[in-house]
CSV table of C-alpha atoms in Angstrom, one decimal:
chain,number,residue,atom,x,y,z
U,1,MET,CA,-7.1,-6.4,-26.2
U,2,SER,CA,-10.1,-4.6,-25.5
U,3,PRO,CA,-12.3,-5.7,-22.6
U,4,SER,CA,-14.7,-7.4,-24.9
U,5,ALA,CA,-12.5,-9.9,-25.6
U,6,THR,CA,-12.4,-11.3,-22.4
U,7,THR,CA,-14.7,-14.4,-22.0
U,8,GLY,CA,-17.5,-14.4,-19.4
U,9,PRO,CA,-21.0,-12.7,-19.1
U,10,SER,CA,-21.3,-9.3,-20.4
U,11,HIS,CA,-21.4,-6.5,-17.8
U,12,GLY,CA,-23.0,-3.2,-17.9
U,13,GLY,CA,-20.9,-0.2,-18.7
U,14,ARG,CA,-21.2,0.9,-15.6
U,15,ALA,CA,-19.2,-2.0,-13.9
U,16,PHE,CA,-16.1,-0.9,-15.2
U,17,VAL,CA,-16.2,2.6,-16.5
U,18,PRO,CA,-15.6,5.0,-13.8
U,19,ASP,CA,-18.2,7.8,-13.0
U,20,LEU,CA,-16.6,10.7,-14.9
U,21,CYS,CA,-19.2,13.2,-13.5
U,22,ARG,CA,-17.3,13.2,-10.2
U,23,VAL,CA,-14.6,15.7,-9.6
U,24,GLN,CA,-12.3,13.2,-7.7
U,25,ALA,CA,-12.4,11.0,-10.8
U,26,ILE,CA,-11.7,14.0,-13.4
U,27,LEU,CA,-8.6,14.9,-11.0
U,28,ILE,CA,-7.1,11.8,-11.3
U,29,LEU,CA,-7.5,11.4,-14.7
U,30,LEU,CA,-6.1,14.9,-15.5
U,31,ILE,CA,-3.2,13.7,-13.2
U,32,SER,CA,-2.5,10.5,-15.2
U,33,THR,CA,-2.7,12.4,-18.5
U,34,GLN,CA,-0.3,14.8,-17.5
U,35,LEU,CA,2.2,12.2,-16.4
U,36,VAL,CA,2.0,10.6,-19.5
U,37,VAL,CA,2.7,13.7,-21.5
U,38,ILE,CA,5.9,14.2,-19.3
U,39,LEU,CA,6.9,10.9,-20.3
U,40,PHE,CA,6.2,11.6,-23.9
U,41,ALA,CA,8.3,14.6,-23.5
U,42,LEU,CA,11.2,12.9,-21.9
U,43,ILE,CA,11.3,10.4,-24.5
U,44,ARG,CA,11.5,13.1,-27.3
U,45,GLY,CA,14.2,15.1,-25.7
U,46,SER,CA,17.5,14.8,-27.0
U,47,GLN,CA,19.8,17.7,-26.2
U,48,GLN,CA,18.0,18.7,-23.0
U,49,TRP,CA,16.4,16.7,-20.4
U,50,ILE,CA,12.8,18.0,-21.7
U,51,ASP,CA,11.5,20.3,-24.7
U,52,TRP,CA,9.3,22.7,-22.7
U,53,ASP,CA,7.5,24.0,-25.9
U,54,TYR,CA,6.8,20.5,-26.7
U,55,LEU,CA,5.5,19.6,-23.2
U,56,GLY,CA,3.3,22.7,-23.3
U,57,LEU,CA,1.6,22.2,-26.7
U,58,VAL,CA,0.9,18.3,-25.9
U,59,SER,CA,-0.1,19.1,-22.4
U,60,LEU,CA,-2.5,21.6,-23.6
U,61,PHE,CA,-4.0,19.3,-26.4
U,62,ALA,CA,-4.1,16.3,-24.1
U,63,GLN,CA,-5.8,17.7,-21.1
U,64,TRP,CA,-8.5,19.4,-23.4
U,65,THR,CA,-9.1,16.0,-25.3
U,66,VAL,CA,-9.2,14.3,-22.1
U,67,LEU,CA,-11.7,16.7,-20.5
U,68,SER,CA,-14.1,16.8,-23.6
U,69,SER,CA,-13.9,13.0,-23.9
U,70,ALA,CA,-14.8,12.8,-20.0
U,71,ALA,CA,-17.8,15.1,-20.3
U,72,LEU,CA,-19.2,13.4,-23.4
U,73,ILE,CA,-18.8,10.0,-21.3
U,74,CYS,CA,-20.5,11.8,-18.4
U,75,LEU,CA,-23.6,12.9,-20.6
U,76,LEU,CA,-24.0,9.4,-21.9
U,77,ARG,CA,-23.1,7.6,-18.5
U,78,ARG,CA,-27.0,6.4,-17.9
U,79,TRP,CA,-27.2,5.3,-21.5
U,80,LEU,CA,-23.7,3.3,-21.1
U,81,ASP,CA,-25.0,1.9,-17.8
U,82,ARG,CA,-27.3,-0.2,-19.9
U,83,GLN,CA,-24.9,-1.7,-22.6
U,84,PRO,CA,-22.8,-4.8,-22.5
U,85,VAL,CA,-19.0,-4.5,-22.3
U,86,ALA,CA,-18.4,-4.5,-25.8
U,87,VAL,CA,-20.9,-1.7,-26.8
U,88,THR,CA,-19.4,0.3,-24.0
U,89,THR,CA,-15.9,0.0,-25.3
U,90,VAL,CA,-16.5,0.7,-28.8
U,91,THR,CA,-18.6,3.9,-28.0
U,92,VAL,CA,-16.0,5.2,-25.5
U,93,LEU,CA,-13.3,4.5,-28.2
U,94,LEU,CA,-15.3,6.1,-30.9
U,95,LEU,CA,-15.9,9.4,-28.7
U,96,VAL,CA,-12.3,9.7,-27.7
U,97,LEU,CA,-11.2,9.3,-31.6
U,98,VAL,CA,-14.0,11.9,-32.6
U,99,VAL,CA,-12.4,14.5,-29.9
U,100,VAL,CA,-9.1,13.9,-31.0
U,101,THR,CA,-9.7,14.3,-34.6
U,102,GLY,CA,-11.6,17.6,-33.8
U,103,PHE,CA,-8.6,19.2,-31.8
U,104,THR,CA,-6.3,17.8,-34.1
U,105,LEU,CA,-8.0,19.7,-37.3
U,106,LEU,CA,-8.5,22.8,-34.9
U,107,GLY,CA,-4.6,23.0,-34.3
U,108,GLN,CA,-3.8,22.4,-37.8
U,109,ALA,CA,-6.4,25.3,-38.7
U,110,LEU,CA,-4.7,27.4,-36.2
U,111,LEU,CA,-1.4,27.0,-37.5
U,112,GLN,CA,-2.5,27.6,-41.1
U,113,ALA,CA,-4.1,30.8,-40.1
U,114,ALA,CA,-0.9,31.9,-38.3
U,115,THR,CA,1.6,30.6,-41.2
U,116,PRO,CA,0.2,31.4,-44.8
U,117,GLY,CA,0.9,28.7,-47.4
U,118,LEU,CA,1.3,26.1,-44.8
U,119,LYS,CA,-0.5,23.0,-46.3
U,120,PRO,CA,-2.6,20.5,-44.5
U,121,GLN,CA,-0.7,17.6,-43.1
U,122,TRP,CA,-2.3,13.9,-42.3
U,123,LEU,CA,0.3,12.5,-40.6
U,124,PRO,CA,-0.2,14.0,-37.6
U,125,LEU,CA,-3.7,13.2,-37.3
U,126,SER,CA,-3.0,9.5,-38.1
U,127,ARG,CA,-0.2,9.5,-35.4
U,128,ASN,CA,-2.8,10.9,-32.7
U,129,LEU,CA,-5.7,8.6,-33.8
U,130,VAL,CA,-3.4,5.5,-33.3
U,131,ILE,CA,-2.0,6.6,-29.9
U,132,ALA,CA,-5.2,7.7,-28.8
U,133,THR,CA,-6.6,4.3,-29.6
U,134,VAL,CA,-3.7,2.4,-28.0
U,135,ILE,CA,-3.9,4.5,-24.7
U,136,THR,CA,-7.6,4.1,-24.6
U,137,LEU,CA,-7.8,0.7,-25.0
U,138,MET,CA,-5.3,0.1,-22.5
U,139,THR,CA,-7.3,2.3,-20.0
U,140,LEU,CA,-10.3,0.7,-20.4
U,141,ARG,CA,-8.8,-2.8,-20.3
U,142,TYR,CA,-7.3,-1.6,-16.7
U,143,PHE,CA,-10.8,-0.3,-15.8
U,144,TYR,CA,-12.3,-3.6,-16.6
U,145,LEU,CA,-9.8,-6.0,-14.9
U,146,GLN,CA,-10.0,-3.6,-11.7
U,147,CYS,CA,-13.8,-3.9,-11.9
U,148,ARG,CA,-13.6,-7.9,-12.1
U,149,TRP,CA,-11.2,-7.9,-9.3
U,150,GLN,CA,-13.5,-5.8,-6.9
U,151,GLN,CA,-16.4,-7.9,-7.9
U,152,GLN,CA,-14.4,-11.0,-6.6
U,153,ARG,CA,-13.2,-9.3,-3.6
U,154,GLN,CA,-17.1,-8.4,-2.8
U,155,ALA,CA,-18.2,-12.0,-3.5
U,156,GLN,CA,-15.4,-13.4,-1.2
U,157,MET,CA,-16.3,-10.9,1.5
U,158,ASP,CA,-20.1,-11.8,1.3
U,159,ALA,CA,-19.1,-15.5,1.6
U,160,SER,CA,-16.6,-14.7,4.7
U,161,LEU,CA,-19.7,-12.7,6.4
U,162,ALA,CA,-22.3,-15.6,5.7
U,163,ALA,CA,-19.9,-18.0,7.1
U,164,LEU,CA,-19.2,-15.7,10.2
U,165,GLN,CA,-22.8,-15.3,10.7
U,166,ALA,CA,-23.7,-18.8,10.5
U,167,ARG,CA,-21.2,-19.6,13.3
U,168,ILE,CA,-22.4,-16.8,15.7
U,169,GLN,CA,-26.3,-17.5,15.4
U,170,PRO,CA,-26.5,-20.9,16.9
U,171,HIS,CA,-24.6,-19.6,19.9
U,172,PHE,CA,-26.9,-16.9,20.5
U,173,LEU,CA,-29.9,-19.1,19.6
U,174,PHE,CA,-29.2,-21.5,22.3
U,175,ASN,CA,-28.6,-19.0,25.0
U,176,SER,CA,-31.5,-17.1,24.3
U,177,MET,CA,-33.8,-20.5,24.3
U,178,ASN,CA,-32.4,-21.3,27.7
U,179,SER,CA,-33.5,-18.1,29.2
U,180,ILE,CA,-36.9,-18.4,27.8
U,181,ALA,CA,-37.2,-21.9,28.8
U,182,SER,CA,-36.6,-21.0,32.4
U,183,LEU,CA,-39.4,-18.3,32.0
U,184,ILE,CA,-42.1,-20.5,30.9
U,185,ALA,CA,-43.4,-21.9,34.0
U,186,SER,CA,-42.7,-18.7,36.4
U,187,ASP,CA,-43.8,-16.1,34.0
U,188,PRO,CA,-45.3,-16.9,30.7
U,189,ALA,CA,-46.2,-13.3,29.6
U,190,LYS,CA,-42.3,-12.5,29.8
U,191,ALA,CA,-41.4,-15.6,28.2
U,192,GLU,CA,-43.8,-14.6,25.2
U,193,GLU,CA,-42.2,-11.2,25.1
U,194,ALA,CA,-39.0,-12.8,24.8
U,195,VAL,CA,-39.7,-15.1,21.9
U,196,LEU,CA,-41.0,-11.7,20.3
U,197,ASP,CA,-37.6,-10.1,21.1
U,198,LEU,CA,-36.0,-13.1,19.8
U,199,CYS,CA,-38.2,-13.2,16.3
U,200,ALA,CA,-37.1,-9.6,16.0
U,201,LEU,CA,-33.3,-10.2,16.2
U,202,PHE,CA,-33.6,-13.3,13.8
U,203,ARG,CA,-35.5,-11.0,11.0
U,204,ALA,CA,-33.0,-8.6,11.1
U,205,SER,CA,-30.4,-11.1,10.9
U,206,LEU,CA,-31.7,-12.6,7.6
U,207,ARG,CA,-31.8,-9.0,6.4
U,208,GLY,CA,-28.5,-8.5,7.4
U,209,SER,CA,-27.2,-11.2,5.0
U,210,GLU,CA,-28.8,-9.0,2.0
U,211,GLY,CA,-26.1,-6.2,2.7
U,212,GLN,CA,-28.8,-3.6,3.5
U,213,LEU,CA,-28.4,-0.6,5.5
U,214,VAL,CA,-30.7,0.3,8.3
U,215,PRO,CA,-31.0,3.5,10.4
U,216,LEU,CA,-29.1,3.3,13.7
U,217,GLU,CA,-32.4,4.1,15.6
U,218,GLU,CA,-33.4,0.6,14.1
U,219,GLU,CA,-30.4,-0.7,15.2
U,220,ILE,CA,-30.5,0.5,18.5
U,221,THR,CA,-34.4,-0.9,18.9
U,222,LEU,CA,-33.0,-4.5,18.1
U,223,CYS,CA,-30.2,-3.8,20.5
U,224,ARG,CA,-32.5,-3.2,23.4
U,225,ASN,CA,-34.7,-6.4,22.3
U,226,TYR,CA,-31.4,-8.5,22.7
U,227,LEU,CA,-30.4,-6.8,26.0
U,228,ASP,CA,-34.0,-7.4,27.4
U,229,LEU,CA,-33.3,-11.1,26.7
U,230,GLU,CA,-30.0,-10.9,28.5
U,231,ARG,CA,-31.4,-9.2,31.4
U,232,LEU,CA,-33.7,-12.5,31.8
U,233,ARG,CA,-30.8,-14.3,32.7
U,234,LEU,CA,-28.4,-11.6,34.3
U,235,GLY,CA,-30.9,-9.7,36.4
U,236,LYS,CA,-29.7,-6.7,38.1
U,237,ARG,CA,-26.1,-7.5,37.6
U,238,LEU,CA,-26.7,-5.9,34.0
U,239,GLN,CA,-26.9,-2.2,34.1
U,240,LEU,CA,-27.4,0.1,30.9
U,241,ASP,CA,-26.5,3.8,30.3
U,242,TRP,CA,-27.8,4.9,27.3
U,243,GLN,CA,-26.3,8.4,26.1
U,244,LEU,CA,-27.7,9.0,22.4
U,245,ASP,CA,-27.5,12.1,20.4
U,246,ASP,CA,-31.0,12.3,18.3
U,247,ASN,CA,-29.1,13.7,15.4
U,248,CYS,CA,-27.3,10.4,14.9
U,249,GLN,CA,-30.6,8.5,14.7
U,250,GLN,CA,-31.0,8.4,11.0
U,251,GLN,CA,-27.3,7.3,10.6
U,252,LEU,CA,-27.0,4.4,8.0
U,253,ILE,CA,-25.5,1.5,9.3
U,254,PRO,CA,-25.1,-2.5,8.5
U,255,PRO,CA,-27.8,-4.6,10.6
U,256,LEU,CA,-26.5,-6.3,13.6
U,257,THR,CA,-23.3,-4.2,13.7
U,258,LEU,CA,-23.8,-3.1,17.2
U,259,GLN,CA,-25.5,-6.3,18.6
U,260,PRO,CA,-22.1,-8.3,18.5
U,261,LEU,CA,-20.4,-5.4,20.7
U,262,LEU,CA,-23.0,-5.6,23.3
U,263,GLU,CA,-22.9,-9.4,23.1
U,264,ASN,CA,-18.9,-9.1,23.6
U,265,ALA,CA,-19.7,-6.6,26.6
U,266,ILE,CA,-21.8,-9.1,28.5
U,267,TYR,CA,-19.6,-12.4,27.9
U,268,HIS,CA,-16.4,-10.6,28.4
U,269,GLY,CA,-17.2,-7.6,30.9
U,270,ILE,CA,-20.5,-8.2,32.7
U,271,GLN,CA,-20.5,-12.0,33.0
U,272,PRO,CA,-17.2,-12.8,34.5
U,273,ARG,CA,-17.9,-10.2,37.3
U,274,PRO,CA,-19.8,-11.4,40.5
U,275,ASP,CA,-21.5,-7.9,41.0
U,276,GLY,CA,-22.0,-7.6,37.2
U,277,GLY,CA,-21.2,-3.9,36.0
U,278,THR,CA,-22.9,-1.3,33.6
U,279,ILE,CA,-22.5,-1.2,30.0
U,280,ARG,CA,-22.3,2.5,28.2
U,281,VAL,CA,-23.6,3.2,24.9
U,282,VAL,CA,-22.8,6.8,23.6
U,283,SER,CA,-23.4,8.3,20.1
U,284,TRP,CA,-22.1,11.6,19.0
U,285,GLN,CA,-21.3,13.3,15.7
U,286,ASP,CA,-18.8,15.8,14.1
U,287,ARG,CA,-18.7,17.3,10.8
U,288,SER,CA,-18.0,14.4,8.7
U,289,HIS,CA,-18.5,11.1,10.9
U,290,THR,CA,-20.9,9.4,13.3
U,291,HIS,CA,-19.4,7.7,16.6
U,292,VAL,CA,-21.2,4.9,18.4
U,293,LEU,CA,-19.1,3.9,21.7
U,294,VAL,CA,-19.6,0.9,23.6
U,295,SER,CA,-18.0,0.6,26.8
U,296,ASN,CA,-18.0,-2.3,29.7
U,297,PRO,CA,-15.9,-3.1,32.6
U,298,LEU,CA,-13.0,-5.5,32.8
U,299,PRO,CA,-13.1,-8.3,35.0
U,300,ALA,CA,-10.5,-8.4,37.8
U,301,THR,CA,-8.5,-10.8,36.0
U,302,VAL,CA,-8.3,-10.1,32.3
U,303,SER,CA,-7.8,-13.4,30.7
U,304,GLN,CA,-6.6,-14.1,27.0
U,305,GLU,CA,-9.4,-13.0,24.7
U,306,HIS,CA,-11.8,-15.8,23.4
U,307,GLN,CA,-11.9,-16.7,19.8
U,308,GLY,CA,-15.5,-15.6,19.6
U,309,HIS,CA,-14.4,-12.2,20.5
U,310,GLN,CA,-12.0,-12.1,17.9
U,311,MET,CA,-14.5,-13.5,15.3
U,312,ALA,CA,-17.2,-10.8,16.1
U,313,LEU,CA,-14.7,-8.1,15.9
U,314,ALA,CA,-13.4,-9.3,12.7
U,315,ASN,CA,-17.1,-10.0,11.6
U,316,ILE,CA,-17.7,-6.2,12.5
U,317,ARG,CA,-14.8,-4.8,10.5
U,318,ALA,CA,-15.7,-6.8,7.6
U,319,ARG,CA,-19.2,-5.4,7.3
U,320,LEU,CA,-17.9,-2.1,7.7
U,321,ALA,CA,-15.4,-2.4,4.9
U,322,SER,CA,-18.0,-4.0,2.7
U,323,ALA,CA,-20.5,-1.3,3.2
U,324,PHE,CA,-18.3,1.7,3.6
U,325,ASN,CA,-14.8,0.8,2.2
U,326,PRO,CA,-12.1,2.5,4.3
U,327,SER,CA,-14.1,5.4,5.5
U,328,ALA,CA,-15.7,3.6,8.2
U,329,GLN,CA,-13.6,2.2,11.4
U,330,LEU,CA,-13.9,-0.1,14.4
U,331,ARG,CA,-11.5,1.1,17.2
U,332,THR,CA,-10.9,-0.7,20.5
U,333,ARG,CA,-9.1,-0.3,23.4
U,334,HIS,CA,-8.4,-0.7,27.0
U,335,GLN,CA,-8.6,2.4,29.2
U,336,ASN,CA,-9.1,3.0,33.1
U,337,GLY,CA,-10.4,-0.4,33.7
U,338,LEU,CA,-12.9,-0.3,30.7
U,339,PHE,CA,-13.0,-2.0,27.4
U,340,GLU,CA,-14.1,0.3,24.7
U,341,ALA,CA,-15.3,-0.2,21.2
U,342,THR,CA,-16.0,2.8,19.0
U,343,LEU,CA,-17.5,2.5,15.6
U,344,ILE,CA,-16.7,5.6,13.3
U,345,LEU,CA,-19.0,5.8,10.3
U,346,PRO,CA,-19.3,8.6,7.4
U,347,ARG,CA,-22.4,10.4,7.9
U,348,LEU,CA,-25.1,8.9,5.7
U,349,PRO,CA,-28.9,10.0,6.3
U,350,SER,CA,-31.6,7.1,5.7
U,351,SER,CA,-32.5,9.0,2.6
U,352,HIS,CA,-29.3,8.0,0.8
U,353,GLU,CA,-30.1,6.0,-2.0
U,354,GLY,CA,-28.6,2.4,-2.7
U,355,LYS,CA,-27.6,-0.5,-0.8
U,356,ARG,CA,-24.0,0.8,-0.3
U,357,PRO,CA,-22.5,4.2,-0.5
């Protein structure tokens, strides 16, 4: 059954056909093709495990067919992106069949040139076309189902993130409003600045639900706004140590990814300590990743972590998985009386196109 046989809305070709212009995709395709060829050779073998002559010839034919088909699909990728599933399926199938026909006829022509008097045979061409049709449709069906699964997984991820965000926002709003209310009578100017900081944070929160990525520099600015609000409540008990690498400032990051780590550092590290403590924020880069570390002192008696703490960490990990897949991580550990949370992000400058890598 072709992908078009599935009921539901039509998706663009790009939704289920992989990008065959990428080296990684071509490598996977060639390895898969060779495994299928080996399977055919094992099935054909009778007196011995495998017919090496047959394996060599079929491997040569199959790999050239796959490479040529992939090159044509790559050239037509932009056009296929705009087509519905049915058109994409038929187009890809026809391309593969044309390539198979061409290489089959070329092989027969070479055999006739090497063996005078050999007549053309149409059975090999018919057999190759049937095999190519079955394998191509099965492959396209697999790509289509994988695409639908990824779309459903992404939708569930977005819904989960929205639910987590809705639970966090009221908690933060109430704490901030209490701090602002205490300043209205004593310091109206500072209360006004706090309201502006709060507005900036909530604008970023609304944008964060759209899946956009922002430069780390912008995220740091929002975190400073948040910490200014918390300083109204904690005063000198809250000390900050910023050690930021300028080369990291344009690193892309999901909005409000760093702020929950700072919130955890305050509520689980600074607030329980009578004398407060220092929150340290450090950023650096290696060859392939940007690292952002947030550390805070642990209270004298480390109690069981609150549910909100675990929810915030789960929220961040879900955001990273949605934006970067497995290439981004959040690592946490307790060391030398400190709790450390480290964001590990694939290096992406702010000029990177698209909402997600």
